[in-house]
């Protein structure tokens, strides 16, 4: 029977007195060095002593000590001596600890082991003189169990094992023991990395053979007794860790993984994923959100262009519906995710900006970037500088220009890694084209690291644009759906045929006459059976139109919608357009008769075999259709993956037949610079901002800059009478005359280094994006307002923020003018006198009397429009206001949008002039009211992209009253609770709300970090 082993027990006693007691030791015949650790819960505990005060001599504290037991030490010495005398015994190195149990059946009678429990360490001695470990020991023990056992050992004991392991270079190492060594070494490494007691340890290779003399010398160097003493002493002195080593090791491993991941991202190349350098998740998101399984061949070729790989500027052109936007979005995601730079995407219209914000918010939520809207009155200048997340700015042309100006001024233009321009051909269209040209020219001049990518379906003189943008060009004629073009003249349909002599050939006859209202005419000739198709959904559509019109619905829509037909033009309100577009996309409506709004790029896909576009007249307002506009419109017919073919029909009167022939046969229009055609919005505005932003402050620098514009590229088209340098000189002199610049440009010093500076008024003008034609007038009116601003209502402020350029299209109804004037209070009527429109003038105009005193018609019209806005803010109902003033709903809607945008410009104008400090708070609130024009409680909901007044009312009534409510809403619940809300729309609303909430939270966090940032220039005491 085995003799009882010796045990060391740890026990904490609450008492004040402690004595030592030692268990009696029965001598053993032999013993061996420590070879492994094993749990031994069956060991019999010794009798516990009484507790008492610790003495300074008792350095082991609550441990029962056996160090003073001579018999134990004698046994240890005896065992050591006997093993050293046996030269034939294959000795395993002491450092080779075998965790767990030995395999059964080994040729040994008794094992020496450490049995470890939480409070007990037991040393057992074998009866046999010989000790050996078979080389066929199992090596597939569980690594986690090994680590756990070693983790529970005191640090000093593990250090002892490690030293033994390093010193033992005398034994054979079997494959099995190598596995065990590796297991132990791994655990030792973990302990070494988390303990303050250990330093770097070198792993050395062990020789396979050694002599008995070397083994004897080894064990003479340090006896087992000495090691046991030092180990126990180290245990007593070591501090007890507050947390387990296992937990520390887990945390260490996690920290190491995070560190490695960060280093990988920082040091990685552009390509960090399999999907065109993007993670695989991006491909999954395109499949989930867009239903895109694979790219077209041209899209793949375009994305693999060397110019894109090397981040050179690029222009690419394909027919409408070819998939240009998808390529742009992939390039945008590459910049945001791989290169960690901000991106600016410029789109032509507010509606398209809002659509794109809704569409990309879902990507931003999933991939960790922000989507910020810059349209109308929305947008921060300069934008918040994000420390972690990158931003995608989606902006209109005007807002994009203001954004670039603010980035240049704050020296942050290099943060902008990419600028994407959709509908690049608009660079040749009026004042907006001039603004786009200025924006791109400034980016090219101020930042050499910002890439520019432009796309369009209708480009002709690409060479000039390539030279201007320093870009390469890619084009393809790919169109996924066949497009058939037709012209209707009287009762005949002609097919467009470029090979024909006059451009089109006879196709078929119609058996009905032409009519002014295409939609109404078509309904008369459709069978009644058409009404039965999706009848309930059509009735719901009419109810929804009636709801957003506060009980009113257009009689034409009421007639045509049951047949699945509607119209789409600028006379509709934003809510009406959105509902009609959604119904068309869902297939409830099968035909739309559209005006030029279709050329804006609004996607109206139809889920049926044929998608037809009918243009009721070849005119945009009073101007005949251009080839670019025509191609944009008909390109909407037939969408990939939805239609098998597309048709376009242009309805033409006989008198316009020759014009249409010219339209069909003519090439696309060239893009020419509009900087000279729009002087106050073009050339002069550009010169002012160049000096104000310090991009160019001398005549020579300005001249160098202008050579890099599209105008500079096309300067050969200028008249021979005036050169580009003369035009620049005249522009600078006019700015000096207006008091916007300081300096002098004369014939003698035009090429000198005379520095130009901007005046406070000039700075306010370009930062507020105020048209130079009106900047002085605005300043005088604001200055006059300080003398007697009427604050009883917001009428006076509304007059100051009514856009100047809207007055030319206004023709007041004088009876309505007088009626609205008489409904004002006495204080409000004073506003008319202050601005220069006396009551007598309005009365005489209404009664048809002759007017002797001249009154500025622009002021009269502007006051009339301010009456419209004033009534609109009071009633918040576009339908009732349009009826009161005998205006179309669309006109009132556009007036409201223009006023909101101009109010934000006036606000920035006033912020730059100290004397107008009083306007800052007043205009901030007014801008918000004009932007949303709803009751105050609906404003938080309408901040979400895609949520207009009607939808905001529905959400509010359903209990979604804040942005947080929407951000945390369940799309499925929204679909059930909100009428006429599709699942796709619900997901977009929730994603947009999450994005807006995230953006606001990020902004607040940035502000907090900025406030807590320690200044670097704190004064020090010397």
PDB file of C-alpha atoms in Angstrom, residues 68 127 162 212 214 285 313 395 632 682 742 813 874 879 933 952 968:
ATOM      1  CA  UNK A  68      12.246  23.091   8.484  1.00  0.00           C
ATOM      2  CA  UNK A 127       8.705   3.584  -3.708  1.00  0.00           C
ATOM      3  CA  UNK A 162      11.448  27.187 -17.353  1.00  0.00           C
ATOM      4  CA  UNK A 212      26.203  11.112 -17.660  1.00  0.00           C
ATOM      5  CA  UNK A 214      27.098  16.476 -17.855  1.00  0.00           C
ATOM      6  CA  UNK A 285     -25.040  44.809 -50.068  1.00  0.00           C
ATOM      7  CA  UNK A 313      -9.073  61.878 -63.622  1.00  0.00           C
ATOM      8  CA  UNK A 395     -24.663  68.143 -53.136  1.00  0.00           C
ATOM      9  CA  UNK A 632     -31.886  62.409 -71.754  1.00  0.00           C
ATOM     10  CA  UNK A 682     -19.690  83.609 -63.706  1.00  0.00           C
ATOM     11  CA  UNK A 742      -9.203  96.566 -52.828  1.00  0.00           C
ATOM     12  CA  UNK A 813     -53.129  89.888 -59.655  1.00  0.00           C
ATOM     13  CA  UNK A 874     -49.350  80.707 -41.580  1.00  0.00           C
ATOM     14  CA  UNK A 879     -53.234  73.887 -52.088  1.00  0.00           C
ATOM     15  CA  UNK A 933     -43.103  74.783 -43.904  1.00  0.00           C
ATOM     16  CA  UNK A 952     -44.441  63.049 -41.721  1.00  0.00           C
ATOM     17  CA  UNK A 968     -35.111  52.503 -34.041  1.00  0.00           C
TER      18      UNK A 968
END
